[in-house]
Amino acid sequence: MEKEHHIEPGEYMEMWVVGYNGAEKEENRENYKVYFKDANVYNLIEKDQSYMFSISSISQKGKERYYLDVSSPPNGTQLRGEGR
């Protein structure tokens, strides 16, 4: 639904997308803000496309954050391991 980033020059950069679980009924859907640690992965995500994400969360009272672990592109192809 959303793809955004914020840069504080010389300090930090945050990159995130906002989306929902497409398997949930529309009336029960919650939006999730998922942060990316790797700009290369963030750059591959296209707005208005469907992806399957595996995420992890860091919970602090009132400040829950979700981070991307693994992403599968819309066609379902997923590569693992290291290239050469």
Short mmCIF file of N, CA, C and O in Angstrom, two decimals:
data_model
loop_
_atom_site.label_atom_id
_atom_site.label_comp_id
_atom_site.label_asym_id
_atom_site.label_seq_id
_atom_site.Cartn_x
_atom_site.Cartn_y
_atom_site.Cartn_z
N MET A 1 0.81 -1.18 0.00
CA MET A 1 0.00 0.00 0.00
C MET A 1 0.87 1.26 0.00
O MET A 1 0.52 2.22 -0.65
N GLU A 2 1.95 1.24 0.76
CA GLU A 2 2.83 2.40 0.92
C GLU A 2 4.27 1.95 0.89
O GLU A 2 4.59 0.88 1.39
N LYS A 3 5.14 2.76 0.35
CA LYS A 3 6.59 2.50 0.37
C LYS A 3 7.25 3.85 0.63
O LYS A 3 7.12 4.77 -0.16
N GLU A 4 7.93 3.96 1.77
CA GLU A 4 8.49 5.25 2.19
C GLU A 4 9.89 5.07 2.77
O GLU A 4 10.29 3.95 3.12
N HIS A 5 10.59 6.18 2.90
CA HIS A 5 11.88 6.17 3.59
C HIS A 5 12.12 7.55 4.20
O HIS A 5 11.47 8.52 3.85
N HIS A 6 13.04 7.57 5.16
CA HIS A 6 13.41 8.82 5.82
C HIS A 6 14.92 8.78 6.04
O HIS A 6 15.46 7.79 6.51
N ILE A 7 15.59 9.88 5.71
CA ILE A 7 17.05 9.95 5.86
C ILE A 7 17.40 11.15 6.73
O ILE A 7 16.93 12.25 6.48
N GLU A 8 18.19 10.90 7.75
CA GLU A 8 18.81 11.95 8.55
C GLU A 8 20.29 11.92 8.16
O GLU A 8 21.02 11.03 8.61
N PRO A 9 20.74 12.83 7.28
CA PRO A 9 22.10 12.79 6.77
C PRO A 9 23.15 12.66 7.87
O PRO A 9 23.13 13.38 8.86
N GLY A 10 24.03 11.70 7.68
CA GLY A 10 25.11 11.46 8.63
C GLY A 10 24.69 10.75 9.91
O GLY A 10 25.52 10.49 10.76
N GLU A 11 23.39 10.46 10.06
CA GLU A 11 22.92 9.82 11.29
C GLU A 11 22.30 8.45 11.04
O GLU A 11 22.80 7.45 11.51
N TYR A 12 21.19 8.41 10.30
CA TYR A 12 20.52 7.13 10.06
C TYR A 12 19.59 7.24 8.86
O TYR A 12 19.30 8.33 8.38
N MET A 13 19.12 6.07 8.42
CA MET A 13 18.14 5.98 7.35
C MET A 13 17.13 4.91 7.75
O MET A 13 17.51 3.87 8.28
N GLU A 14 15.86 5.18 7.54
CA GLU A 14 14.81 4.19 7.77
C GLU A 14 14.07 3.97 6.46
O GLU A 14 13.78 4.92 5.73
N MET A 15 13.75 2.71 6.17
CA MET A 15 13.01 2.34 4.98
C MET A 15 11.90 1.39 5.41
O MET A 15 12.15 0.50 6.21
N TRP A 16 10.68 1.59 4.88
CA TRP A 16 9.58 0.73 5.29
C TRP A 16 8.51 0.66 4.21
O TRP A 16 8.45 1.48 3.31
N VAL A 17 7.68 -0.35 4.35
CA VAL A 17 6.47 -0.49 3.55
C VAL A 17 5.31 -0.70 4.53
O VAL A 17 5.51 -1.18 5.64
N VAL A 18 4.13 -0.33 4.10
CA VAL A 18 2.92 -0.58 4.87
C VAL A 18 2.03 -1.48 4.02
O VAL A 18 1.81 -1.20 2.84
N GLY A 19 1.59 -2.56 4.60
CA GLY A 19 0.74 -3.50 3.89
C GLY A 19 -0.12 -4.29 4.86
O GLY A 19 -0.20 -3.96 6.04
N TYR A 20 -0.74 -5.33 4.36
CA TYR A 20 -1.64 -6.13 5.17
C TYR A 20 -1.54 -7.58 4.76
O TYR A 20 -0.97 -7.92 3.71
N ASN A 21 -2.11 -8.45 5.59
CA ASN A 21 -2.15 -9.87 5.31
C ASN A 21 -3.32 -10.12 4.35
O ASN A 21 -4.48 -10.00 4.74
N GLY A 22 -3.01 -10.45 3.13
CA GLY A 22 -4.02 -10.65 2.11
C GLY A 22 -4.93 -11.85 2.35
O GLY A 22 -5.98 -11.97 1.74
N ALA A 23 -4.54 -12.74 3.27
CA ALA A 23 -5.36 -13.91 3.57
C ALA A 23 -6.47 -13.60 4.57
O ALA A 23 -7.38 -14.40 4.75
N GLU A 24 -6.39 -12.45 5.21
CA GLU A 24 -7.42 -12.08 6.19
C GLU A 24 -8.64 -11.49 5.48
O GLU A 24 -8.51 -10.88 4.43
N LYS A 25 -9.80 -11.67 6.09
CA LYS A 25 -11.01 -11.05 5.56
C LYS A 25 -10.86 -9.54 5.63
O LYS A 25 -10.26 -9.00 6.55
N GLU A 26 -11.40 -8.87 4.66
CA GLU A 26 -11.23 -7.41 4.55
C GLU A 26 -11.66 -6.67 5.82
O GLU A 26 -11.00 -5.74 6.26
N GLU A 27 -12.74 -7.11 6.44
CA GLU A 27 -13.22 -6.42 7.64
C GLU A 27 -12.31 -6.64 8.86
O GLU A 27 -12.39 -5.91 9.84
N ASN A 28 -11.43 -7.63 8.80
CA ASN A 28 -10.51 -7.91 9.92
C ASN A 28 -9.07 -7.46 9.64
O ASN A 28 -8.20 -7.68 10.48
N ARG A 29 -8.81 -6.88 8.50
CA ARG A 29 -7.43 -6.55 8.12
C ARG A 29 -6.82 -5.47 8.98
O ARG A 29 -7.45 -4.48 9.31
N GLU A 30 -5.57 -5.71 9.32
CA GLU A 30 -4.76 -4.71 10.02
C GLU A 30 -3.60 -4.36 9.10
O GLU A 30 -3.07 -5.22 8.40
N ASN A 31 -3.20 -3.11 9.12
CA ASN A 31 -2.02 -2.70 8.36
C ASN A 31 -0.78 -2.88 9.22
O ASN A 31 -0.82 -2.65 10.43
N TYR A 32 0.31 -3.31 8.58
CA TYR A 32 1.58 -3.51 9.26
C TYR A 32 2.64 -2.65 8.60
O TYR A 32 2.70 -2.58 7.37
N LYS A 33 3.46 -2.02 9.40
CA LYS A 33 4.59 -1.24 8.91
C LYS A 33 5.83 -2.11 9.09
O LYS A 33 6.20 -2.44 10.22
N VAL A 34 6.45 -2.52 7.98
CA VAL A 34 7.59 -3.43 8.01
C VAL A 34 8.84 -2.66 7.59
O VAL A 34 8.88 -2.08 6.50
N TYR A 35 9.86 -2.67 8.44
CA TYR A 35 11.11 -1.95 8.19
C TYR A 35 12.12 -2.85 7.50
O TYR A 35 12.14 -4.06 7.71
N PHE A 36 12.98 -2.23 6.70
CA PHE A 36 14.04 -2.93 5.98
C PHE A 36 15.38 -2.47 6.52
O PHE A 36 15.59 -1.27 6.73
N LYS A 37 16.30 -3.41 6.71
CA LYS A 37 17.64 -3.07 7.15
C LYS A 37 18.59 -2.94 5.96
O LYS A 37 19.64 -2.32 6.07
N ASP A 38 18.22 -3.51 4.82
CA ASP A 38 19.08 -3.53 3.63
C ASP A 38 18.43 -2.73 2.50
O ASP A 38 17.37 -3.09 2.00
N ALA A 39 19.08 -1.64 2.09
CA ALA A 39 18.55 -0.79 1.02
C ALA A 39 18.45 -1.55 -0.30
O ALA A 39 17.56 -1.26 -1.11
N ASN A 40 19.32 -2.52 -0.54
CA ASN A 40 19.25 -3.29 -1.79
C ASN A 40 17.94 -4.07 -1.88
O ASN A 40 17.35 -4.16 -2.95
N VAL A 41 17.49 -4.63 -0.79
CA VAL A 41 16.22 -5.36 -0.78
C VAL A 41 15.06 -4.37 -0.91
O VAL A 41 14.13 -4.58 -1.68
N TYR A 42 15.12 -3.28 -0.17
CA TYR A 42 14.07 -2.26 -0.23
C TYR A 42 13.88 -1.75 -1.67
O TYR A 42 12.75 -1.57 -2.12
N ASN A 43 14.98 -1.55 -2.37
CA ASN A 43 14.91 -1.05 -3.75
C ASN A 43 14.23 -2.02 -4.71
O ASN A 43 13.73 -1.60 -5.76
N LEU A 44 14.20 -3.30 -4.38
CA LEU A 44 13.57 -4.29 -5.24
C LEU A 44 12.05 -4.36 -5.07
O LEU A 44 11.34 -4.88 -5.92
N ILE A 45 11.55 -3.83 -3.97
CA ILE A 45 10.12 -3.89 -3.69
C ILE A 45 9.41 -2.81 -4.51
O ILE A 45 9.81 -1.65 -4.50
N GLU A 46 8.37 -3.22 -5.22
CA GLU A 46 7.59 -2.28 -6.03
C GLU A 46 6.24 -2.04 -5.37
O GLU A 46 5.59 -2.97 -4.88
N LYS A 47 5.84 -0.79 -5.38
CA LYS A 47 4.54 -0.41 -4.81
C LYS A 47 3.42 -1.05 -5.64
O LYS A 47 3.55 -1.26 -6.84
N ASP A 48 2.33 -1.38 -4.98
CA ASP A 48 1.14 -1.98 -5.61
C ASP A 48 1.39 -3.37 -6.17
O ASP A 48 0.70 -3.80 -7.09
N GLN A 49 2.38 -4.08 -5.64
CA GLN A 49 2.62 -5.48 -5.98
C GLN A 49 2.40 -6.32 -4.73
O GLN A 49 2.47 -5.80 -3.62
N SER A 50 2.15 -7.60 -4.91
CA SER A 50 1.95 -8.50 -3.77
C SER A 50 3.24 -9.26 -3.49
O SER A 50 3.88 -9.75 -4.42
N TYR A 51 3.60 -9.34 -2.23
CA TYR A 51 4.78 -10.07 -1.79
C TYR A 51 4.42 -10.88 -0.57
O TYR A 51 3.55 -10.50 0.20
N MET A 52 5.12 -11.97 -0.38
CA MET A 52 4.98 -12.74 0.85
C MET A 52 6.20 -12.42 1.70
O MET A 52 7.34 -12.61 1.27
N PHE A 53 5.98 -11.90 2.89
CA PHE A 53 7.05 -11.54 3.80
C PHE A 53 7.04 -12.47 5.00
O PHE A 53 6.00 -12.83 5.52
N SER A 54 8.22 -12.81 5.45
CA SER A 54 8.42 -13.41 6.76
C SER A 54 9.04 -12.30 7.59
O SER A 54 10.05 -11.72 7.18
N ILE A 55 8.42 -11.97 8.71
CA ILE A 55 8.88 -10.83 9.50
C ILE A 55 9.16 -11.25 10.93
O ILE A 55 8.68 -12.27 11.40
N SER A 56 9.97 -10.45 11.60
CA SER A 56 10.17 -10.62 13.04
C SER A 56 9.82 -9.31 13.69
O SER A 56 9.82 -8.26 13.06
N SER A 57 9.50 -9.37 14.98
CA SER A 57 9.10 -8.15 15.66
C SER A 57 10.00 -7.89 16.86
O SER A 57 10.54 -8.80 17.47
N ILE A 58 10.15 -6.62 17.14
CA ILE A 58 10.81 -6.16 18.34
C ILE A 58 9.77 -5.37 19.09
O ILE A 58 9.24 -4.38 18.57
N SER A 59 9.43 -5.83 20.27
CA SER A 59 8.35 -5.18 21.01
C SER A 59 8.88 -4.46 22.24
O SER A 59 9.53 -5.05 23.08
N GLN A 60 8.61 -3.19 22.25
CA GLN A 60 8.81 -2.37 23.43
C GLN A 60 7.45 -1.77 23.71
O GLN A 60 6.72 -1.44 22.78
N LYS A 61 7.12 -1.63 24.93
CA LYS A 61 5.78 -1.16 25.28
C LYS A 61 5.41 0.10 24.50
O LYS A 61 6.08 1.12 24.61
N GLY A 62 4.38 0.00 23.67
CA GLY A 62 3.92 1.12 22.86
C GLY A 62 4.73 1.38 21.60
O GLY A 62 4.43 2.27 20.84
N LYS A 63 5.79 0.60 21.36
CA LYS A 63 6.65 0.81 20.18
C LYS A 63 6.98 -0.52 19.52
O LYS A 63 8.12 -0.94 19.50
N GLU A 64 5.96 -1.19 18.97
CA GLU A 64 6.20 -2.44 18.27
C GLU A 64 6.77 -2.13 16.90
O GLU A 64 6.30 -1.23 16.22
N ARG A 65 7.81 -2.87 16.50
CA ARG A 65 8.40 -2.69 15.17
C ARG A 65 8.54 -4.05 14.52
O ARG A 65 8.91 -5.02 15.17
N TYR A 66 8.26 -4.11 13.22
CA TYR A 66 8.39 -5.34 12.46
C TYR A 66 9.52 -5.17 11.45
O TYR A 66 9.62 -4.13 10.79
N TYR A 67 10.36 -6.20 11.34
CA TYR A 67 11.48 -6.18 10.40
C TYR A 67 11.39 -7.34 9.43
O TYR A 67 11.00 -8.45 9.81
N LEU A 68 11.76 -7.09 8.20
CA LEU A 68 11.74 -8.12 7.17
C LEU A 68 12.82 -9.16 7.43
O LEU A 68 13.97 -8.81 7.67
N ASP A 69 12.46 -10.43 7.37
CA ASP A 69 13.42 -11.53 7.42
C ASP A 69 13.64 -12.09 6.02
O ASP A 69 14.76 -12.18 5.55
N VAL A 70 12.54 -12.46 5.35
CA VAL A 70 12.59 -13.05 4.02
C VAL A 70 11.44 -12.51 3.20
O VAL A 70 10.34 -12.33 3.71
N SER A 71 11.68 -12.27 1.92
CA SER A 71 10.63 -11.82 1.01
C SER A 71 10.56 -12.75 -0.18
O SER A 71 11.59 -13.19 -0.69
N SER A 72 9.35 -13.06 -0.61
CA SER A 72 9.15 -13.83 -1.84
C SER A 72 8.48 -12.91 -2.84
O SER A 72 7.47 -12.28 -2.53
N PRO A 73 9.02 -12.83 -4.05
CA PRO A 73 8.41 -11.97 -5.08
C PRO A 73 7.06 -12.50 -5.53
O PRO A 73 6.69 -13.63 -5.20
N PRO A 74 6.32 -11.68 -6.28
CA PRO A 74 4.97 -12.06 -6.69
C PRO A 74 4.87 -13.40 -7.42
O PRO A 74 3.89 -14.11 -7.27
N ASN A 75 5.88 -13.80 -8.16
CA ASN A 75 5.80 -15.06 -8.90
C ASN A 75 6.18 -16.26 -8.05
O ASN A 75 6.16 -17.39 -8.52
N GLY A 76 6.58 -16.04 -6.77
CA GLY A 76 6.87 -17.13 -5.85
C GLY A 76 8.30 -17.64 -5.90
O GLY A 76 8.68 -18.47 -5.10
N THR A 77 9.13 -17.17 -6.82
CA THR A 77 10.51 -17.62 -6.91
C THR A 77 11.30 -17.04 -5.75
O THR A 77 11.19 -15.87 -5.43
N GLN A 78 12.10 -17.89 -5.11
CA GLN A 78 12.90 -17.41 -3.99
C GLN A 78 14.26 -18.08 -4.06
O GLN A 78 14.37 -19.29 -4.15
N LEU A 79 15.31 -17.26 -4.04
CA LEU A 79 16.67 -17.77 -4.02
C LEU A 79 17.22 -17.68 -2.61
O LEU A 79 16.94 -16.74 -1.89
N ARG A 80 18.04 -18.65 -2.24
CA ARG A 80 18.68 -18.65 -0.92
C ARG A 80 20.15 -18.94 -1.11
O ARG A 80 20.55 -19.54 -2.09
N GLY A 81 20.94 -18.55 -0.12
CA GLY A 81 22.36 -18.85 -0.15
C GLY A 81 23.16 -17.70 -0.73
O GLY A 81 22.64 -16.63 -1.01
N GLU A 82 24.43 -17.94 -0.93
CA GLU A 82 25.34 -16.92 -1.41
C GLU A 82 25.72 -17.15 -2.87
O GLU A 82 25.90 -18.29 -3.28
N GLY A 83 25.84 -16.08 -3.60
CA GLY A 83 26.32 -16.17 -4.98
C GLY A 83 27.84 -16.15 -4.99
O GLY A 83 28.50 -16.12 -3.97
N ARG A 84 28.42 -16.15 -6.17
CA ARG A 84 29.89 -16.07 -6.25
C ARG A 84 30.28 -14.92 -7.12
O ARG A 84 29.52 -14.37 -7.85
#
